[in-house]
Coordinates of C-alpha atoms (C1' of nucleotides) in Angstrom, one line a residue:
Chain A
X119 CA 16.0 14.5 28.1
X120 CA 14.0 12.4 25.3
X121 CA 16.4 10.8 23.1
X122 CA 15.6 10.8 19.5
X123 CA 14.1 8.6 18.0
X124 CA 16.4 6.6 14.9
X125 CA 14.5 4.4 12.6
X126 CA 15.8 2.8 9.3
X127 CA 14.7 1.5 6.5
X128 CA 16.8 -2.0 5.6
X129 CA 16.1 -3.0 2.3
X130 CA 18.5 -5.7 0.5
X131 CA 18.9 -4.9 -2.8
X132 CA 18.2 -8.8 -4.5
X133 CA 15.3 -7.2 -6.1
X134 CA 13.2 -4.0 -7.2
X135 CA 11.6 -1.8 -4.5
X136 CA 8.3 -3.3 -4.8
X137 CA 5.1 -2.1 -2.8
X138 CA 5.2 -3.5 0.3
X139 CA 8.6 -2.5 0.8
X140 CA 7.9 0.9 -0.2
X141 CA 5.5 1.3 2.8
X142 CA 7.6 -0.4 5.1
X143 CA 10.2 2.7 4.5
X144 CA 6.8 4.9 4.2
X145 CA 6.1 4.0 7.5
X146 CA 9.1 4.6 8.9
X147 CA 10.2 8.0 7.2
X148 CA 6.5 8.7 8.4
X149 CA 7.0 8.0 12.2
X150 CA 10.6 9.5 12.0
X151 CA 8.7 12.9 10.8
X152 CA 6.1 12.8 13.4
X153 CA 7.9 12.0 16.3
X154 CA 11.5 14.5 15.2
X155 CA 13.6 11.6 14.8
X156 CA 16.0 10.7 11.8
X157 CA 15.2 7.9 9.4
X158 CA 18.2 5.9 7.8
X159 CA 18.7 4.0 4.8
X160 CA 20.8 1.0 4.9
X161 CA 21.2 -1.2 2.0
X162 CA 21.5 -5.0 3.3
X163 CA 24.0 -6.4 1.0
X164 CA 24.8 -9.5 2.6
X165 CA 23.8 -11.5 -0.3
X166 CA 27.2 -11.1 -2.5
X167 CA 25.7 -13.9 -5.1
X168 CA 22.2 -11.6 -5.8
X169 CA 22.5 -8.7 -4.8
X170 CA 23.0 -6.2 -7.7
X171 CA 24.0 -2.6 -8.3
X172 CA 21.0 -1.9 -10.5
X173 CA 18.3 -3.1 -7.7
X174 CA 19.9 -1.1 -5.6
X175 CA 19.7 2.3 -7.6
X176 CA 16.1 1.3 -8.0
X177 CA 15.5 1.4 -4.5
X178 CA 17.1 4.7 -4.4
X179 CA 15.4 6.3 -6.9
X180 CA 12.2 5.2 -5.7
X181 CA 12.8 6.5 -2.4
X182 CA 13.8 9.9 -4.2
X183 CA 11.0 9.9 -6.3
X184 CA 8.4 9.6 -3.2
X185 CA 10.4 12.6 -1.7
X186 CA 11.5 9.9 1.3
X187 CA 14.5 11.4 2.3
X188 CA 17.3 9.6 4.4
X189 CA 18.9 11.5 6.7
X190 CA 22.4 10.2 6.6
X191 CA 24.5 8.7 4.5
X192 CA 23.1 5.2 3.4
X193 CA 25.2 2.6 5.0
X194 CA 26.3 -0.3 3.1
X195 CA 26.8 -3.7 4.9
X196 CA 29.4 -5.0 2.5
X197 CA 31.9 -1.9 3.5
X198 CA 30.9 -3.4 7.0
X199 CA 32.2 -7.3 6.7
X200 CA 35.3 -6.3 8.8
X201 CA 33.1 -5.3 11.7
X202 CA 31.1 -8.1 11.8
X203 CA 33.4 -10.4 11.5
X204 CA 35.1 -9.1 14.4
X205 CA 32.2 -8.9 16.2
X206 CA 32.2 -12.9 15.5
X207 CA 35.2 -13.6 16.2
X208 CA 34.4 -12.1 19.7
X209 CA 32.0 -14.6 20.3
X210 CA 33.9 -16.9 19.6
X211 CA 36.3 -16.1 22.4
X212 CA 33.8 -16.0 24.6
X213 CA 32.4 -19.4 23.9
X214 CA 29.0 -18.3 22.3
X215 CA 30.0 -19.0 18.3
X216 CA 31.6 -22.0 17.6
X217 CA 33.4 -23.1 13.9
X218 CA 30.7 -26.2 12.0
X219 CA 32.5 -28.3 9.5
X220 CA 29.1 -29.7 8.3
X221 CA 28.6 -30.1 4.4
X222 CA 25.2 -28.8 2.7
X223 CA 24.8 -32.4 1.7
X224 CA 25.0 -33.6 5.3
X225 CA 22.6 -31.0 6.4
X226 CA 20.2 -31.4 3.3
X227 CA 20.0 -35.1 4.6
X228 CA 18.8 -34.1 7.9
X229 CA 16.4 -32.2 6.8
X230 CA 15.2 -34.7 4.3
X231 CA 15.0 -36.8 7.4
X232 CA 13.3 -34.6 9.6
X233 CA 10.8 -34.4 6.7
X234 CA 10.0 -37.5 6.7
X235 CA 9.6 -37.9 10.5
X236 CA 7.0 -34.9 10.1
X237 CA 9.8 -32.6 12.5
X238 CA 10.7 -29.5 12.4
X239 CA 14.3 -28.9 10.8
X240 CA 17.0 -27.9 13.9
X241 CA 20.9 -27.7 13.2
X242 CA 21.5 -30.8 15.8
X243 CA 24.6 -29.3 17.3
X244 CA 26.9 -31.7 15.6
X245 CA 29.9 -29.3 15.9
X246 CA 29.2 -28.1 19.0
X247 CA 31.8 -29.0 21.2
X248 CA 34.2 -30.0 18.6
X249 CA 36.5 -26.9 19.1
X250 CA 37.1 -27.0 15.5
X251 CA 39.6 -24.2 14.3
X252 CA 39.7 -24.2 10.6
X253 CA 39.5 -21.5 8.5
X254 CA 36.7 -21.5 6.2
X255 CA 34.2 -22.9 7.9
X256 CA 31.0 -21.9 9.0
X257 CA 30.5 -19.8 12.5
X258 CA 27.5 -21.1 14.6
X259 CA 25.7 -19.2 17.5
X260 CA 25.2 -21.1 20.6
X261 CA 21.6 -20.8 21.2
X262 CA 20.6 -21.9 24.7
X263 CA 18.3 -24.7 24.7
X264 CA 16.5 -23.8 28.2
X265 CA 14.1 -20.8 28.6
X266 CA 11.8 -18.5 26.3
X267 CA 12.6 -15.3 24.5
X268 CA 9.9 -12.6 24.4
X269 CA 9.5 -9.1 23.4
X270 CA 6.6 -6.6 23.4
X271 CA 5.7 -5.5 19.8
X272 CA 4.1 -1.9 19.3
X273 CA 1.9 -2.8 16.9
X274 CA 1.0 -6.8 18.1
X275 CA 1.9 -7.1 22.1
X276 CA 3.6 -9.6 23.6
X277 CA 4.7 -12.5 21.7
X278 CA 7.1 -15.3 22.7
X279 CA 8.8 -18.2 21.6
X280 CA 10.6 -21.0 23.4
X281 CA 14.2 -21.6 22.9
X282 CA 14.2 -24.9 22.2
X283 CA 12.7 -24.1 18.5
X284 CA 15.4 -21.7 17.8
X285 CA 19.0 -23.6 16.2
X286 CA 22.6 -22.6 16.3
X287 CA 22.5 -20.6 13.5
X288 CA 24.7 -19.7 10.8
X289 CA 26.8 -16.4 11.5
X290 CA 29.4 -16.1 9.4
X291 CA 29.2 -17.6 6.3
X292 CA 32.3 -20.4 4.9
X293 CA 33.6 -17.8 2.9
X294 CA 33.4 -15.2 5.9
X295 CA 30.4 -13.2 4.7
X296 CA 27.9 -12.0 7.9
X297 CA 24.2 -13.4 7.4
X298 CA 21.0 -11.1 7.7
X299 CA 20.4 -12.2 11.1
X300 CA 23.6 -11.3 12.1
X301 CA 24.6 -8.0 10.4
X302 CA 21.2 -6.4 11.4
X303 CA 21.9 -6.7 15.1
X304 CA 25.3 -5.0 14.8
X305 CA 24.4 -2.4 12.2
X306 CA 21.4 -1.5 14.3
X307 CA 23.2 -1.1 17.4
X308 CA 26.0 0.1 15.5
X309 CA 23.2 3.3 14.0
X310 CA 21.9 3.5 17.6
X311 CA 18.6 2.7 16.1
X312 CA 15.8 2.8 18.8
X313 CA 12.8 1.6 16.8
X314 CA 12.8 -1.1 13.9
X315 CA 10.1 -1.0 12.0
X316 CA 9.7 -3.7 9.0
X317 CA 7.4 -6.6 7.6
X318 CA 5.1 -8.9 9.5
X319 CA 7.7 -11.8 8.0
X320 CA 10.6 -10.8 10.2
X321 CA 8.6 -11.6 13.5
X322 CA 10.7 -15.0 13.8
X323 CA 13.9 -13.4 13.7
X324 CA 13.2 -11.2 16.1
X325 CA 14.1 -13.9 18.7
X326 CA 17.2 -14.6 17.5
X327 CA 18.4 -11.5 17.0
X328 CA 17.2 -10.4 20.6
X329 CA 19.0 -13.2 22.1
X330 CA 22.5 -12.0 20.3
X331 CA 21.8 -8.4 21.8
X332 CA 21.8 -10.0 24.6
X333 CA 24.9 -11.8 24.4
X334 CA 26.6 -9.3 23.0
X335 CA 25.5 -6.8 25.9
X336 CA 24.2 -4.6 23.5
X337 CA 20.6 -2.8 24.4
X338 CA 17.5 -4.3 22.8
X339 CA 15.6 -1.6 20.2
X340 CA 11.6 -1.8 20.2
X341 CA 10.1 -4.0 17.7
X342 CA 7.0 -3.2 15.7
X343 CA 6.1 -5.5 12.9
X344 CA 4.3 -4.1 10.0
X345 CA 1.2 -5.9 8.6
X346 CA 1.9 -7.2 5.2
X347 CA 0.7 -5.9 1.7
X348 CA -0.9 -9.3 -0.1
X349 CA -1.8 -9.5 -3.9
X350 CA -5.3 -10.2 -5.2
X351 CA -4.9 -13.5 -4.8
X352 CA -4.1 -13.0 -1.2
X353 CA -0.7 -14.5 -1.5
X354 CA 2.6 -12.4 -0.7
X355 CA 3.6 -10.2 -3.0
X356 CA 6.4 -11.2 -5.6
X357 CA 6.7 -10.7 -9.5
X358 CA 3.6 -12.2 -10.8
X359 CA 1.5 -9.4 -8.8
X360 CA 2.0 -6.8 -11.6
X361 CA 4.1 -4.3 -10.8
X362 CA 7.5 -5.4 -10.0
X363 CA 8.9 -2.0 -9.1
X364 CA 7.2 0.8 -7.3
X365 CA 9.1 3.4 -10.1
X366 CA 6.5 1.5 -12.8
X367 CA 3.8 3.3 -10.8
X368 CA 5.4 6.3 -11.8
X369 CA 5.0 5.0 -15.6
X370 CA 2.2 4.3 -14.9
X371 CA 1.3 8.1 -14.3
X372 CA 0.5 8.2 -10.8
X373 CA 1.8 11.1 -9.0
X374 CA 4.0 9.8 -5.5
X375 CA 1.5 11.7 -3.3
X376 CA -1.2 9.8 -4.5
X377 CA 0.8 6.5 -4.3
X378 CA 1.8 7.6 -0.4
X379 CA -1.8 8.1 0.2
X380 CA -2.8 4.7 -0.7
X381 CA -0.1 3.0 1.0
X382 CA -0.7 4.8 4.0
X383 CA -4.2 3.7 4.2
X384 CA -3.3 0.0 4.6
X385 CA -3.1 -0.8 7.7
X386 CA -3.2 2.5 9.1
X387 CA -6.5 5.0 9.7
X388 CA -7.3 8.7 10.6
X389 CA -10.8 7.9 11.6
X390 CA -12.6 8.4 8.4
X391 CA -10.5 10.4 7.0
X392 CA -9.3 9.1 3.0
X393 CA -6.7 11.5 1.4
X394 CA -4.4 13.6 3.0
X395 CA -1.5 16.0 2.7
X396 CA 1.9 15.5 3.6
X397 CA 1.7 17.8 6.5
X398 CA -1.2 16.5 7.5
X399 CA 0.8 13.0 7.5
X400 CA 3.3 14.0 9.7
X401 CA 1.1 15.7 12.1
X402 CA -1.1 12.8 12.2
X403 CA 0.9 9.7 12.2
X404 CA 0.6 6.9 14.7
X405 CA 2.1 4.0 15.0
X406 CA -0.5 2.9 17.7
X407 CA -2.7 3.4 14.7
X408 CA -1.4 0.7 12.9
X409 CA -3.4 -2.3 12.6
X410 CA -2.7 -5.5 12.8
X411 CA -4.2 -7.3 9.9
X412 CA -2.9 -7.9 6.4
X413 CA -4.3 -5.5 3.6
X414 CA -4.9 -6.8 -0.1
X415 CA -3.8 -4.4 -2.6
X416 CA -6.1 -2.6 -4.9
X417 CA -5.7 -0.7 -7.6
X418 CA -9.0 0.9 -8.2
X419 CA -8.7 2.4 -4.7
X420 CA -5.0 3.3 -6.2
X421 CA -6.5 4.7 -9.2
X422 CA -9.5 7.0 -7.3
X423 CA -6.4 8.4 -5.0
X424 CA -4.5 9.4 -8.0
X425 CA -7.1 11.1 -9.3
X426 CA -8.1 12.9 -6.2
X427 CA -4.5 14.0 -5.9
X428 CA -4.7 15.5 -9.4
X429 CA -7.2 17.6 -8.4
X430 CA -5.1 18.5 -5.5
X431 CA -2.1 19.4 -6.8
X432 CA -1.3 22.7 -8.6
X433 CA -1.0 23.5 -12.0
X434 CA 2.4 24.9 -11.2
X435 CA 3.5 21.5 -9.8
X436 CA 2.0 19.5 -12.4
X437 CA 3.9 21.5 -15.1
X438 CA 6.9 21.1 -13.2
X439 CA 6.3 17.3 -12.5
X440 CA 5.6 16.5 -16.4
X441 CA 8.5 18.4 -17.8
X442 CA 10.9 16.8 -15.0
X443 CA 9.8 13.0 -15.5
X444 CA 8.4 13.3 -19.1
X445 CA 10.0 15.4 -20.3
X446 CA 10.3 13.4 -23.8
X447 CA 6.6 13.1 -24.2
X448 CA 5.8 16.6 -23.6
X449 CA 8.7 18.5 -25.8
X450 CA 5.7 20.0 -28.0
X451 CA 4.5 22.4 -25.0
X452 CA 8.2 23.7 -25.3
X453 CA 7.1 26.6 -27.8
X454 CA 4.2 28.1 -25.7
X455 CA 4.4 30.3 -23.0
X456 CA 4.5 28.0 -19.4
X457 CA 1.2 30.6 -18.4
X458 CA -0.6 29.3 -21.5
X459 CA 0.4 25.9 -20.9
X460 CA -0.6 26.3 -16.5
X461 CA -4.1 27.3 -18.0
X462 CA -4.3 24.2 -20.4
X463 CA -3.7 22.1 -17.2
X464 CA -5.9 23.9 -15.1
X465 CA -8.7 23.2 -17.2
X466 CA -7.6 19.4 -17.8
X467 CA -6.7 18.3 -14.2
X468 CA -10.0 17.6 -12.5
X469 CA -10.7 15.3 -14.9
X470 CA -7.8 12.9 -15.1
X471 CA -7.2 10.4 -13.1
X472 CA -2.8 10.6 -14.0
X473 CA 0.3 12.5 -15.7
X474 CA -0.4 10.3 -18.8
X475 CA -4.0 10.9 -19.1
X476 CA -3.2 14.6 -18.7
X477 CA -0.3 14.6 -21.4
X478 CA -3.0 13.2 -23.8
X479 CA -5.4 16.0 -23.0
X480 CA -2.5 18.9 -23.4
X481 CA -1.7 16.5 -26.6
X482 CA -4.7 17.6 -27.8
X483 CA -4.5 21.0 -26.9
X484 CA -1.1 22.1 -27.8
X485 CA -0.1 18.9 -29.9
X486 CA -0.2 18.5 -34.0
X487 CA -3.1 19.0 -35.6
X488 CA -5.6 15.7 -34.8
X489 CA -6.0 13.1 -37.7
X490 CA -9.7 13.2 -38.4
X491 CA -11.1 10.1 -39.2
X492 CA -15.0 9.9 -40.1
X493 CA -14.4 6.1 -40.0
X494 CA -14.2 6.6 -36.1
X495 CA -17.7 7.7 -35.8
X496 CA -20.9 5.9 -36.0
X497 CA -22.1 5.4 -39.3
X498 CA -24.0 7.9 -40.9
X499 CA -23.1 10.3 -38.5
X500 CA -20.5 12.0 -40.7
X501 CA -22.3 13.8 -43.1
X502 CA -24.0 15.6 -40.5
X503 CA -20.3 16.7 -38.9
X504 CA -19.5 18.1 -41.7
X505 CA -22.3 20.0 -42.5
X506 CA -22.4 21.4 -39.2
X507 CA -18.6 22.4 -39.1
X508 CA -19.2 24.2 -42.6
X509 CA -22.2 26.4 -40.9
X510 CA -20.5 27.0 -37.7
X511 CA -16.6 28.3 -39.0
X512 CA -18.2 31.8 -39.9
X513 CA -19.5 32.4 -36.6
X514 CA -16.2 30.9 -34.6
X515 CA -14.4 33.4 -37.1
X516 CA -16.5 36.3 -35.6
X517 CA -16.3 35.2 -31.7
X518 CA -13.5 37.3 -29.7
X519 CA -12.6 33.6 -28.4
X520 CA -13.3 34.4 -24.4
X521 CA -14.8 31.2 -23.2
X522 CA -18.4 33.7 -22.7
X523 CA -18.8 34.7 -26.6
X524 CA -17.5 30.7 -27.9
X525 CA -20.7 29.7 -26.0
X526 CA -23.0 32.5 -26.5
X527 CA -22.8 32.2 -30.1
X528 CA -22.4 28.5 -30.5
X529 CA -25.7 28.2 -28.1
X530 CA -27.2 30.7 -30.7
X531 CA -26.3 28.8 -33.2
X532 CA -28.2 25.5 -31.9
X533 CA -31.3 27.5 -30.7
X534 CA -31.5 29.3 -34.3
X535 CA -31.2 25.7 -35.8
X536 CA -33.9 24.2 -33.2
X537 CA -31.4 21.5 -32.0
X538 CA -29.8 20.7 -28.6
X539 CA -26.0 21.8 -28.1
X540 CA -25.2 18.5 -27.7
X541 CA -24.4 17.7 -31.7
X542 CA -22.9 21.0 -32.7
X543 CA -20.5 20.1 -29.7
X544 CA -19.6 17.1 -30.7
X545 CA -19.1 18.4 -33.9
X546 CA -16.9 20.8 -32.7
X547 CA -15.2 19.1 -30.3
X548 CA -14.6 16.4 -33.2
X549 CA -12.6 19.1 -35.3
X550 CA -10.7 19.7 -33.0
X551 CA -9.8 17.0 -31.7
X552 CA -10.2 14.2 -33.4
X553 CA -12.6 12.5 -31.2
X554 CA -15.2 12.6 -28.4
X555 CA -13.7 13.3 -25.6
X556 CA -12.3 16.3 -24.0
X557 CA -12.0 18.7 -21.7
X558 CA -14.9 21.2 -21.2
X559 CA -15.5 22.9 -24.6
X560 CA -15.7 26.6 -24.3
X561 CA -12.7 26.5 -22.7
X562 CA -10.5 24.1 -24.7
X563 CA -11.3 26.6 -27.4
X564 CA -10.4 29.3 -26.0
X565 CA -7.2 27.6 -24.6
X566 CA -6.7 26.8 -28.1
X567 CA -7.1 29.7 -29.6
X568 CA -8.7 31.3 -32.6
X569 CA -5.9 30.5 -35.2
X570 CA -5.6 27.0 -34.2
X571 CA -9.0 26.1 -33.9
X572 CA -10.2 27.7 -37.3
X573 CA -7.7 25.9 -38.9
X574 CA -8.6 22.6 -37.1
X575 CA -12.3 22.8 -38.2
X576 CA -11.4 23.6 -41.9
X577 CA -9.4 20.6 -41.9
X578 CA -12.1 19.2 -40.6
X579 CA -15.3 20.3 -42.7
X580 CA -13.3 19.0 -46.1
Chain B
rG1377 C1' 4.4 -30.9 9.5
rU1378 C1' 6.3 -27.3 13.5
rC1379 C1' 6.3 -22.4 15.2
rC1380 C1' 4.5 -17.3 14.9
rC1381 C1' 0.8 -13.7 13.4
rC1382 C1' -4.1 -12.4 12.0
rA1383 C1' -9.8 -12.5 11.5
rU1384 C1' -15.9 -6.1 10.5
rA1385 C1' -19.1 -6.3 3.2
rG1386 C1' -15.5 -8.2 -3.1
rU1387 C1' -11.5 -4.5 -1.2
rC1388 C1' -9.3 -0.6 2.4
rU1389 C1' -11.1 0.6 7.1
rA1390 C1' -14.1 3.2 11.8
rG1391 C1' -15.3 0.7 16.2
rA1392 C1' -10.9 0.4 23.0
rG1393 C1' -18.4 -3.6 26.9
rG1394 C1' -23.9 -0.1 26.4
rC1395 C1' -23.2 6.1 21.7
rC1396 C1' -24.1 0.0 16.7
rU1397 C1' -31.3 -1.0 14.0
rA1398 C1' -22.3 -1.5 12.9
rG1399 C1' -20.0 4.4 10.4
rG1400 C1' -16.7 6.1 6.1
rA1401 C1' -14.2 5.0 1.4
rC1402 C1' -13.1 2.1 -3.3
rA1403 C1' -15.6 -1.1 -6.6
rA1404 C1' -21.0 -2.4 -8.3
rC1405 C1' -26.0 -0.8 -9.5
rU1406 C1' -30.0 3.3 -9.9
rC1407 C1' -31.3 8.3 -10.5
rC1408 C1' -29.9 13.6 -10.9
rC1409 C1' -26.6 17.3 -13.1
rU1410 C1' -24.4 17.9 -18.0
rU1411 C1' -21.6 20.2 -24.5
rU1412 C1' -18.4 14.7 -24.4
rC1413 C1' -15.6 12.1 -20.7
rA1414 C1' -14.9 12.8 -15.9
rC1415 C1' -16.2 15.4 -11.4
rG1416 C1' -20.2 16.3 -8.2
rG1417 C1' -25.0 15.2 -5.8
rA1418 C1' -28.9 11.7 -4.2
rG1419 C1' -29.9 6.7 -3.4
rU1420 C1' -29.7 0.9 -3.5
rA1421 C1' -27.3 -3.6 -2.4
rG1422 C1' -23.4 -5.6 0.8
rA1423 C1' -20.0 -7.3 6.8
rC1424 C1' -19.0 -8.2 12.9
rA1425 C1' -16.1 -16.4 10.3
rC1426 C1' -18.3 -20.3 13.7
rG1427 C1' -19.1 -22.4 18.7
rG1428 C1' -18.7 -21.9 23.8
rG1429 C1' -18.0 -18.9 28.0
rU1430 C1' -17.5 -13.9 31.2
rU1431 C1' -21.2 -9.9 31.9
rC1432 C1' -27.4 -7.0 33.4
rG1433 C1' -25.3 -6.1 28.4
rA1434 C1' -20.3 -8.2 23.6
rA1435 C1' -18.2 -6.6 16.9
rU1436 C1' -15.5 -5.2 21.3
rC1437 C1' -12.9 -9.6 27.0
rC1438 C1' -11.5 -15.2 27.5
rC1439 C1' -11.2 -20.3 25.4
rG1440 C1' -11.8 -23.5 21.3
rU1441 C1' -12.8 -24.5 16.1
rU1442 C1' -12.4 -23.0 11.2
rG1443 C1' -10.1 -19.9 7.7
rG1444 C1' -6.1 -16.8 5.9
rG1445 C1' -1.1 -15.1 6.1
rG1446 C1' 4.0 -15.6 7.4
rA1447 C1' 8.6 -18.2 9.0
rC1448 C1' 11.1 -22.7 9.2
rA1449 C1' 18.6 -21.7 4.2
rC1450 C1' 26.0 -20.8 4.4
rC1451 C1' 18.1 -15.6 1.2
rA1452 C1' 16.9 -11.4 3.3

RNA sequence: GUCCCCAUAGUCUAGAGGCCUAGGACAACUCCCUUUCACGGAGUAGACACGGGUUCGAAUCCCGUUGGGGACACCA
C-alpha cells in the first residue's frame, strides 16, 4: 500500500507572499495534485517581533485567489510553542541540548573576531559542558563534530556537508520561543509530511535539521530544493523588484491562470509546450522535470501569458471574474442584461492582454458617453471628422444595426465617396469612442446599439 | 572569507553520447493580413562560459578555471 504523499507549503508571515514564494506553494499544491496527495499550509510564526497578522492574511488571500487550496486546517506554529518546547526539553534529558548563558555582545565579539581572522563564524561550545540550569537562557543542540551529513535531493542529487561546519545551534530562544530550524523538524514530523518542497536557500538547513530527525528518532522526509526566482538584476528577490505582493498582480489585471502559467514555466518544462490548463497541469506535473538552475523573472513573458489566457478563458468566467474582484470599476455594466454584456466581452477579449485593459474596452462600450476632444487628433484632421460624421448619421440611421448591414452600407458609403474605409472608420470609431482604438468596428456598433451610437456621433459631428 | 548550489541566445527553456548544420517561446527587427489597436501568418538576427580529459564520436560524462546565485543570527 502506497502511502500518500503530504506536502506543505511553510511560509512565515514577516512579509507579503511575493513571487517566488508563490511558486514554491505552486509547486507543491502542483505535485500534491498530480501524485493524489494532500498539500498543507502552515504559517511559520516563529518570529513573534515581525511576524504580523496582515502578512499573513495576504498570504492567504493570495493562495485563495490562485485557487491553491490547502487541504487541512492551516497550522499555526505559535499555538505549537508548548510542543516544541517539550520536544526541547527532551533533549535536554537526553544530553543532546544543553542551556548557553552567552550574551549577544560576547557572541558579536567572536564573530567580529572570526572576521578578522578571515574564519568562518561557529558557536565555540563555550557552554557546553557547563550543565547550566537557568531559566531563561538559550537551549543549544549538540551537534557532533565527527562525520558528514548527506541527503539525496529530487531535484539536485546527492549533496553533503561535513559536520564540523555545522555549530550548536540555537533551539529555544531566551525567552522560550522555538527557532525555524527547530519548529520545522517537529511540525513536519508532527503533519507526517513525506516530501518538503521549498527554495534553493534552505539547502544548508537541511543538514541540521536531518541530524535533529535523527536524534530525535523521527524518520527523515525527502528533500527537493526548488531553483530560485531572481530579479532583473539577477539578485534575489526582495522589495525593490516591483511587485512586493503577488495579490498586486491581480491589480495589475492579470488573471491567476495566467500568473500559474508563467510561474510554472520557470524551472519546469513540458517539452515545448508554453501555456497550459489546469488539468493539463495536474496530469502533467513532474517534479523530475524540475530543473535545476535559477530563472530570472520577466514580465513580458508574464504579460504575453496573460494575454493568451484571455483568449482562453470564457466570456462567462471573465464576467464573473470582473464583477467579483472589480466589482467598483465595473458598476455601470449593472443596468444591461449579463447576455449583452458576455457579447461585449466576447468581442473585446482576444485583444487584451488583462481585466483592466478589458474594463476600459467594456468602458467604452457600455460606459458614459466619451468626451470628444478634436485636440486629441492630428491637426487638421478634424474638419474632415466632422464632415464625415455629418454625411454618414443618415445612413447608420437606416442600417438594421447587424454587424452585415453596419459594414455593407458604411463600405458603400467609402466606395460611393472614392476613398478607402480606413478614414470613415476612424471617423466613426472616433464618435464613438473618443479615440482610435477599439475593438473591431462593425461589431462594437452593433454591440452598442443603434440608440447609443446615433447619439454618440451627433455629439460628435457638432 | 568559508560552505553549498548552478551554468544552452537579452529572458524562459528543449536536449539523458551519435536523431544537433542545437528545437520551441518571450522580447527585437522585416514583411504579409487589416477599419484602429491587437491577434494571426511568413521570415531575419541571436546560445552550448572557458580549458583539459574520457570516447570512434560530447551541449550531453569527469576534472579544473571563470562566472552567477544562495547560506553563514536568540530571521525564516
Amino acid at each position: 500500500m502506497q502511502q500518500t504523499n503530504r506536502v506543505r507549503f511553510a511560509p512565515s508571515p514577516t512579509g507579503f507572499l511575493h513571487i517566488g514564494g508563490a511558486r514554491t506553494a505552486l509547486f507543491n499544491w502542483l505535485f500534491a495534485q498530480a501524485t493524489g496527495g494532500k498539500f498543507l499550509l502552515r504559517i511559520e510564526d516563529t518570529d513573534t517581533e515581525r511576524s504580523e497578522s496582515r502578512f499573513t492574511e495576504d498570504i492567504l488571500e493570495s493562495l485563495r485567489w490562485l485557487g491553491l487550496k490547502w487541504d487541512e486546517e492551516p497550522v499555526y506554529q505559535s499555538h505549537r510553542f508548548d510542543r516544541h518546547r517539550e520536544v526541547a526539553a527532551d533533549l535536554m534529558k537526553k544530553g543532546l541540548a544543553y542551556r548557553c548563558e552567552c550574551t549577544p555582545a560576547q557572541l558579536d565579539a567572536v564573530r567580529a573576531q572570526c572576521q578578522a581572522d578571515k574564519k568562518p563564524f561557529r558557536y565555540p561550545g563555550t557552554c557546553r559542558n557547563k550543565q547550566l540550569t537557568a531559566e531563561g537562557t538559550v537551549i543549544r543542540v549538540h551537534v557532533p563534530n565527527e562525520g558528514e551529513t548527506s541527503f539525496t535531493d529530487i531535484i539536485r542529487g546527492p549533496i553533503t556537508f561535513k559536520n564540523s561546519e555545522i555549530d550548536d545551534w540555537v533551539i529555544l530562544r531566551g525567552n522560550q520561543v522555538p527557532t525555524y530550524n527547530f519548529a520545522v523538524v517537529i511540525d513536519d514530523h508532527d503533519l507526517k509530511i513525506t516530501h518538503v518542497l521549498r527554495g534553493e536557500d534552505h539547502i544548508n538547513n537541511t543538514p541540521k535539521q536531518i541530524l535533529l530527525y535523527k536524534q530525535l528518532g523521527f524518520s527523515v522526509p525527502r528533500f527537493a530544493h526548488l531553483p530560485m526566482i531572481l530579479g532583473q538584476d539577477k539578485a534575489k528577490l526582495s522589495k525593490r523588484h516591483g511587485a512586493a505582493s503577488t495579490l498586486e498582480y491581480r491589480g495589475m489585471g492579470f488573471l491567476p491562470i495566467a500568473l500559474i502559467n508563467f510561474l510554472v514555466r520557470l524551472g519546469w518544462s513540458h517539452g515545448d509546450q508554453e501555456i497550459f490548463t489546469m488539468a493539463e497541469l495536474k496530469a502533467f506535473f513532474a517534479i523530475d522535470r524540475i530543473n535545476k538552475a535559477n530563472a530570472v523573472f520577466s514580465l513580458d513573458k508574464l504579460t504575453w501569458t496573460g494575454g493568451k489566457m484571455m483568449e482562453i478563458v470564457t466570456a462567462a468566467e471573465l464576467f464573473d471574474y470582473v464583477n467579483q474582484y472589480f466589482a467598483d470599476s465595473v458598476a455601470f455594466l449593472n443596468e444591461y442584461p449579463r447576455d449583452q454584456v458576455e457579447e461585449g466581452i466576447r468581442i473585446i477579449q482576444a485583444k487584451v492582454k488583462n481585466v483592466l485593459d478589458l474594463i476600459e474596452q467594456l468602458n467604452c462600450l457600455f460606459g458614459a458617453d466619451p468626451v470628444h476632444d478634436l485636440g486629441s487628433l492630428k491637426p487638421g484632421e478634424g474638419p474632415g471628422i466632422v464632415q464625415t460624421l455629418r454625411e454618414v448619421e443618415p445612413i447608420l440611421a437606416q442600417s438594421d444595426f447587424s454587424k452585415a448591414d453596419l459594414e455593407a452600407k458604411l463600405r458603400e458609403y467609402a466606395t460611393g465617396k472614392g476613398i478607402k474605409l480606413t478614414p470613415v472608420a476612424q471617423a466613426v470609431r472616433f464618435a464613438v469612442t473618443g479615440g482610435k482604438v477599439s475593438p473591431g468596428l462593425f461589431e462594437m456598433l452593433a454591440v452598442q446599439g443603434k440608440e447609443r451610437v446615433l447619439r454618440r456621433v451627433k455629439a460628435a459631428a457638432k
